[in-house]
Short mmCIF file of C-alpha atoms and ligand atoms in Angstrom, two decimals:
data_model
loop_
_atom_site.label_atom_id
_atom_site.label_comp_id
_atom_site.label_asym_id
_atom_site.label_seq_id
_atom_site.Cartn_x
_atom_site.Cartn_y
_atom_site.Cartn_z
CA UNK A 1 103.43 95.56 95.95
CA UNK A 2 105.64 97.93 93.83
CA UNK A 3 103.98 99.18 90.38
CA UNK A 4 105.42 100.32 87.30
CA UNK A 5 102.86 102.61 86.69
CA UNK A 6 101.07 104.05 90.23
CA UNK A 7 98.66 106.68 89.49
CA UNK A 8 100.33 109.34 92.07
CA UNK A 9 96.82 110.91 92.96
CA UNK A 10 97.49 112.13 96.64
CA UNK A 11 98.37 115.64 96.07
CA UNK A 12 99.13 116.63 99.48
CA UNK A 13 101.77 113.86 99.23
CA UNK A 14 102.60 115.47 96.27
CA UNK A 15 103.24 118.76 97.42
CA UNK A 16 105.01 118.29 100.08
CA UNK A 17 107.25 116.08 98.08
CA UNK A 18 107.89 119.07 95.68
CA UNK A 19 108.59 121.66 98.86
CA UNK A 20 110.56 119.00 99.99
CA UNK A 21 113.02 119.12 96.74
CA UNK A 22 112.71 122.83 96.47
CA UNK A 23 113.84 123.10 99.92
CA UNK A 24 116.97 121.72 99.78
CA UNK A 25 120.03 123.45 100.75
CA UNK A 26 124.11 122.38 100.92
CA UNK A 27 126.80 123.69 103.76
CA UNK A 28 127.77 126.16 101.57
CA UNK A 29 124.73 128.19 103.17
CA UNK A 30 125.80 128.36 106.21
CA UNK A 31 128.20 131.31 107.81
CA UNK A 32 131.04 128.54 109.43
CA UNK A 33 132.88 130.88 110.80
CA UNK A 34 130.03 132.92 113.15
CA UNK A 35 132.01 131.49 116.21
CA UNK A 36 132.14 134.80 117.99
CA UNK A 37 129.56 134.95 120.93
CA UNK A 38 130.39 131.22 121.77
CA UNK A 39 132.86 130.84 124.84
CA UNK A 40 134.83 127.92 125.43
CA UNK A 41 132.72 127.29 128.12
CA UNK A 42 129.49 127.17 125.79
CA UNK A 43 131.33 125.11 122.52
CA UNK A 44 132.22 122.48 125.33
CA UNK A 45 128.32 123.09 126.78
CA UNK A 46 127.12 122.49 123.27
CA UNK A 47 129.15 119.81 122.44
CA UNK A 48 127.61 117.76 125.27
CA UNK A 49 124.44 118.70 124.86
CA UNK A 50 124.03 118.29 121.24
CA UNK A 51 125.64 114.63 120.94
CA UNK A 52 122.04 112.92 121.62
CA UNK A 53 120.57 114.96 118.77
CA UNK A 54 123.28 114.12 116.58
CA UNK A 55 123.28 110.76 117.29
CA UNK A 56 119.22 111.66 116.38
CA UNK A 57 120.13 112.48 112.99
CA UNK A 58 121.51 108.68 112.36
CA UNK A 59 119.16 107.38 113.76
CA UNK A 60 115.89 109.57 112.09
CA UNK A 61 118.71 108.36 108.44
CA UNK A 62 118.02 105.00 109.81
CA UNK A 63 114.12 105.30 110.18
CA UNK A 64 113.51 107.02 107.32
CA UNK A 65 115.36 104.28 105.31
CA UNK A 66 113.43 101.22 107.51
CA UNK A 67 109.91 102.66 107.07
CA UNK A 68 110.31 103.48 103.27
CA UNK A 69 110.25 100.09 101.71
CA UNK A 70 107.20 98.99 103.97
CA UNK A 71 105.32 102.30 103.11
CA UNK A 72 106.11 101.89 98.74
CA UNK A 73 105.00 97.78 98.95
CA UNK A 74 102.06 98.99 100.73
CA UNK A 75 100.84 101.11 97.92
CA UNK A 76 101.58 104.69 98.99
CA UNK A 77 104.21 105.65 96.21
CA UNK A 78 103.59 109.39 97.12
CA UNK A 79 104.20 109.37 100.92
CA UNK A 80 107.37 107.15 99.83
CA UNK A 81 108.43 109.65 97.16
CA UNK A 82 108.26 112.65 100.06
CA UNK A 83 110.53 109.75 102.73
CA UNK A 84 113.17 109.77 99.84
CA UNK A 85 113.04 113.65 100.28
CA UNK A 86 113.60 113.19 103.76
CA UNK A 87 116.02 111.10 103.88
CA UNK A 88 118.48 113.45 102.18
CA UNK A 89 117.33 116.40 104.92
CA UNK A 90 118.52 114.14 107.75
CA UNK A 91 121.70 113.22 106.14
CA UNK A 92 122.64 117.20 105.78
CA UNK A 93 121.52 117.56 109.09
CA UNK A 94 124.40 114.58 110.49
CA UNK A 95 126.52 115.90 108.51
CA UNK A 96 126.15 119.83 109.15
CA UNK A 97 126.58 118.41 113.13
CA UNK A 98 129.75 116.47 112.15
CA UNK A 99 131.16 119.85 110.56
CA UNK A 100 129.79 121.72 113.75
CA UNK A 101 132.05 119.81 116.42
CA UNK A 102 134.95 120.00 114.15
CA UNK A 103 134.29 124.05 113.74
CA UNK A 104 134.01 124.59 117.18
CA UNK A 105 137.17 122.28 118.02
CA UNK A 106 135.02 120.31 120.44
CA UNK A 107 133.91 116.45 121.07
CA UNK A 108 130.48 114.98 121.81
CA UNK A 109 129.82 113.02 125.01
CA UNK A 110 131.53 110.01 125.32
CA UNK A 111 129.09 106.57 124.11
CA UNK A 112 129.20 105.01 127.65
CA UNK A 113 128.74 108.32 129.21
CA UNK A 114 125.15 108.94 127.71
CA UNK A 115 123.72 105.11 127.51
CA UNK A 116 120.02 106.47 127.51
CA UNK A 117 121.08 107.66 124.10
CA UNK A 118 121.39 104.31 122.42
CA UNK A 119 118.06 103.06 124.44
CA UNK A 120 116.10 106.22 122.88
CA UNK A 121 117.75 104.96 119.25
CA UNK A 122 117.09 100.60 120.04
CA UNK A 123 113.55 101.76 121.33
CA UNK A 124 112.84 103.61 118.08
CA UNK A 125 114.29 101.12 115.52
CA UNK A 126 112.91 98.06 116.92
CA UNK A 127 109.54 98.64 115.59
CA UNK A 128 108.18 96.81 112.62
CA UNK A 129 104.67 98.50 111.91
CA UNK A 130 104.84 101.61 109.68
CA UNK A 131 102.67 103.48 111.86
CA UNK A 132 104.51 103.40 114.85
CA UNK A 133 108.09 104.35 113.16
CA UNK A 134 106.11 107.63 111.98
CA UNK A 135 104.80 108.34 115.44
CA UNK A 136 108.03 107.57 116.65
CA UNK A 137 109.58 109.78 113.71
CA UNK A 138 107.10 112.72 114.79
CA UNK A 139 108.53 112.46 118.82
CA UNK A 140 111.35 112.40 117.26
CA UNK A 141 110.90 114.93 115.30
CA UNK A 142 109.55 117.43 117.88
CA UNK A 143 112.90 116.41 120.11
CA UNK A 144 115.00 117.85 117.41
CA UNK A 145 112.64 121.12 117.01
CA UNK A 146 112.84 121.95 121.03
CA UNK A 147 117.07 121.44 121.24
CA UNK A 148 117.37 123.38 118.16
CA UNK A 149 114.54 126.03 118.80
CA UNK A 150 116.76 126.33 121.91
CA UNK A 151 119.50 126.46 119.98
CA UNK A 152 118.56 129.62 117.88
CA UNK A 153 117.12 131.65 120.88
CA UNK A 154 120.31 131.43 122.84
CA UNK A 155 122.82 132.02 120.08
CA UNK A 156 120.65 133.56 117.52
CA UNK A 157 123.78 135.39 115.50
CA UNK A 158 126.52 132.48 115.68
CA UNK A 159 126.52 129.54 113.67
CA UNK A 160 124.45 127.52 116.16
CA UNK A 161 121.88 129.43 115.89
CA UNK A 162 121.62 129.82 111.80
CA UNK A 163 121.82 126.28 111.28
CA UNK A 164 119.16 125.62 114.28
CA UNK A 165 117.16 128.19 112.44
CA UNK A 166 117.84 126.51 108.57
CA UNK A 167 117.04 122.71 110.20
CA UNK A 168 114.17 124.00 111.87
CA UNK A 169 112.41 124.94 108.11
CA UNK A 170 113.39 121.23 107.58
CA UNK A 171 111.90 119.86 110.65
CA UNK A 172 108.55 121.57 110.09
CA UNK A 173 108.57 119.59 106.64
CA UNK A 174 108.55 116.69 108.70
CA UNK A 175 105.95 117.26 110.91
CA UNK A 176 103.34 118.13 108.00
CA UNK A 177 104.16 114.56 106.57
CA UNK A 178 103.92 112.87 109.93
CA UNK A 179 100.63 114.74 110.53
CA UNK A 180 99.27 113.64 107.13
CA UNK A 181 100.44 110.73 107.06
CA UNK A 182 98.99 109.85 111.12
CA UNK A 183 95.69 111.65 110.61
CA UNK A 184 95.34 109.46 107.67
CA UNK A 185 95.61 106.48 109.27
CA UNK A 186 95.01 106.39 112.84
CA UNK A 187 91.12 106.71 112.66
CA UNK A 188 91.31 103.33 111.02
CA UNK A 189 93.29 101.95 114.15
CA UNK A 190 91.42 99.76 117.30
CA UNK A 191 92.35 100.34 120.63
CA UNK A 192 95.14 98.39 121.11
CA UNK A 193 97.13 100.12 118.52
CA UNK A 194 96.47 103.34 119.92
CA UNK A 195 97.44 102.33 123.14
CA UNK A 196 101.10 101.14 121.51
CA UNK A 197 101.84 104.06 120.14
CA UNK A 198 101.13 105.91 123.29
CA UNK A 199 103.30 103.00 125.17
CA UNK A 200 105.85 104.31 122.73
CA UNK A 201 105.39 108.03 123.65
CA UNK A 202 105.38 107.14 127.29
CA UNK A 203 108.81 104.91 126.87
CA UNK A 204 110.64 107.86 124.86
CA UNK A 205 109.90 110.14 127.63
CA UNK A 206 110.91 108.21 130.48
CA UNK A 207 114.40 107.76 128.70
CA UNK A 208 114.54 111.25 127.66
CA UNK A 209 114.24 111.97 131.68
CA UNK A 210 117.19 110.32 132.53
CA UNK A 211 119.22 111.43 129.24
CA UNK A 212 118.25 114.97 130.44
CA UNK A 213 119.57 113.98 134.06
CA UNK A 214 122.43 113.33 132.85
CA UNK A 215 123.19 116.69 129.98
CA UNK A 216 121.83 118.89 133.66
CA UNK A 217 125.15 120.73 134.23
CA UNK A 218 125.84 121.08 130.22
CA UNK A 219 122.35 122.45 129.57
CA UNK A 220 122.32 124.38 133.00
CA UNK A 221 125.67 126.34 131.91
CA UNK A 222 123.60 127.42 129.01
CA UNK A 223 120.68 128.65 131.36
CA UNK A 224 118.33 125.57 130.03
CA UNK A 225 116.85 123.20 132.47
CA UNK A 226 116.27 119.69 131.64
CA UNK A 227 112.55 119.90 133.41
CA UNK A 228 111.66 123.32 131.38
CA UNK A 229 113.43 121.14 128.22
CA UNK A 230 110.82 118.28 128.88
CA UNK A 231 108.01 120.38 130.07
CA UNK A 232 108.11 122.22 126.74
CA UNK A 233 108.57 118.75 124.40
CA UNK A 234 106.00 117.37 126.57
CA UNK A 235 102.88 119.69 125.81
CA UNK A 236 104.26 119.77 121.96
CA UNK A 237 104.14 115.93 121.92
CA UNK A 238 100.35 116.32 123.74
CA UNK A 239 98.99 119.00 121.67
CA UNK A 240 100.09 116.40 118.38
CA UNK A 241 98.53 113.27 120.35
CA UNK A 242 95.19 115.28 121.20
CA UNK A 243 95.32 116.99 117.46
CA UNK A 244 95.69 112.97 115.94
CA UNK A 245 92.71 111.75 118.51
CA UNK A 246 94.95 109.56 120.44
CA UNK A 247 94.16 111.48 123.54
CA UNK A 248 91.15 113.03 125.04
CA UNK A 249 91.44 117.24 125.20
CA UNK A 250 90.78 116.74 128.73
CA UNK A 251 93.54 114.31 129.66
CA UNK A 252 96.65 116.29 130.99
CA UNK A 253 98.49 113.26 132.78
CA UNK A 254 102.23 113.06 131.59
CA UNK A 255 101.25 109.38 132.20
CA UNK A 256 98.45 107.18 130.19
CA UNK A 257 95.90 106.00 131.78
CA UNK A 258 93.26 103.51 129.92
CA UNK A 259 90.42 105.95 129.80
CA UNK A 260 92.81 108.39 128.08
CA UNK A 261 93.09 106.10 125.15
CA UNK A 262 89.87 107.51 122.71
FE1 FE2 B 1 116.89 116.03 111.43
FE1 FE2 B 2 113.49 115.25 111.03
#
């Protein structure tokens, strides 16, 4: 139920809502024409390897914009306020990408070429439950922060790798909310709900597998392996499940197993 009048008492909420609109930034900030240090051979590299993260943007617009609604009628006016925040960050960030491919003169994958790319995006917005589009957000999320962490190592002083690094301070945003918003409210969640999220995790990654299969010889021309790609998102994803009690310290299988599930 919306109210005219919520009491906006969770300051952490709050405050991230507040970073979130202090935070914001336009194109303008970004050095478009840092193109040198990028060969033809890396814009066409990037181009392929960047289309499933900025098909990721849409579809993190599209989350944002499903969960919002469920999480304001539910009574949290302040987690919704910080959503609206985020919202706008993943519409710069499919946007910036749209002017990216159109500075470096290059085209993303073709659709039918990358089909593990749409199952990634039906698999995330076919959810219902609040909690598991945030958890889904978060993996999300942490997907975006290892291709564009990538991103900024390999061309640090190009425009790849400044607007890696100026997403990045948005991504980390993201995560705090997911974190608050999770450790909030999966302590309060049996068993079986626990398990679906990590069904969820477990789904992601095995489509994330074959997506990376398929961007091998883009990401190998720019010395990135698919397996060292999911390796690294894999023990990010883990250290968040085992931080939010979904997993046991102890459990280290990329695949769940029933006594994982605390
Ligand atoms: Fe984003
Ligand atoms: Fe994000």
């Amino acid at each position: 139920m919306v109210q005219v009048d919520p009491a906006l008492t969770d300051e952490e909420f709050l405050r991230l809502f507040e970073k979130g609109v202090h935070a914001q930034w336009g194109s303008d900030q970004i050095d478009w024409g840092a193109l040198e240090g990028l060969s033809v051979v890396d814009k066409l590299s990037l181009g392929h390897v960047l289309t499933p993260v900025y098909l990721g943007e849409q579809t993190a617009m599209l989350g944002v914009s499903a969960v919002l609604p469920m999480i304001l009628t539910g009574g949290q006016p302040e987690a919704a306020l910080y959503l609206s925040s985020m919202g706008l960050d993943e519409a710069r960030h499919f946007k910036n990408l749209h002017h990216l491919y159109r500075v470096m003169k290059v085209d993303p994958v073709p659709s039918r070429r990358l089909p593990e790319m749409w199952r990634y995006h039906a698999r995330l917005l076919h959810k219902h439950d609040p909690v598991q589009w945030v958890f889904g957000i978060l993996i999300s999320d942490l997907f975006a922060k290892t291709f564009y962490g990538g991103f900024a190592a390999r061309f640090p002083d190009t425009v790849v790798g400044r607007l890696s690094r100026r997403t990045l301070q948005d991504e980390a945003r993201h995560q705090a909310f997911s974190d608050r918003y999770l450790s909030g409210v999966l302590p309060t969640m049996d068993a079986d709900g626990k398990r679906e999220l990590l069904v969820l995790r477990d789904d992601l990654f095995r489509i994330m597998e074959k997506l990376g299969e398929r961007l091998r010889g883009a990401m190998e021309n720019l010395s990135w392996s698919p397996d060292t790609f999911l390796a690294e998102l894999w023990e990010d994803t883990e250290r968040w499940a085992i931080r939010l009690g979904l997993v046991s310290a102890a459990s280290s299988s990329p695949l769940t197993k029933e006594s994982d599930i605390l």
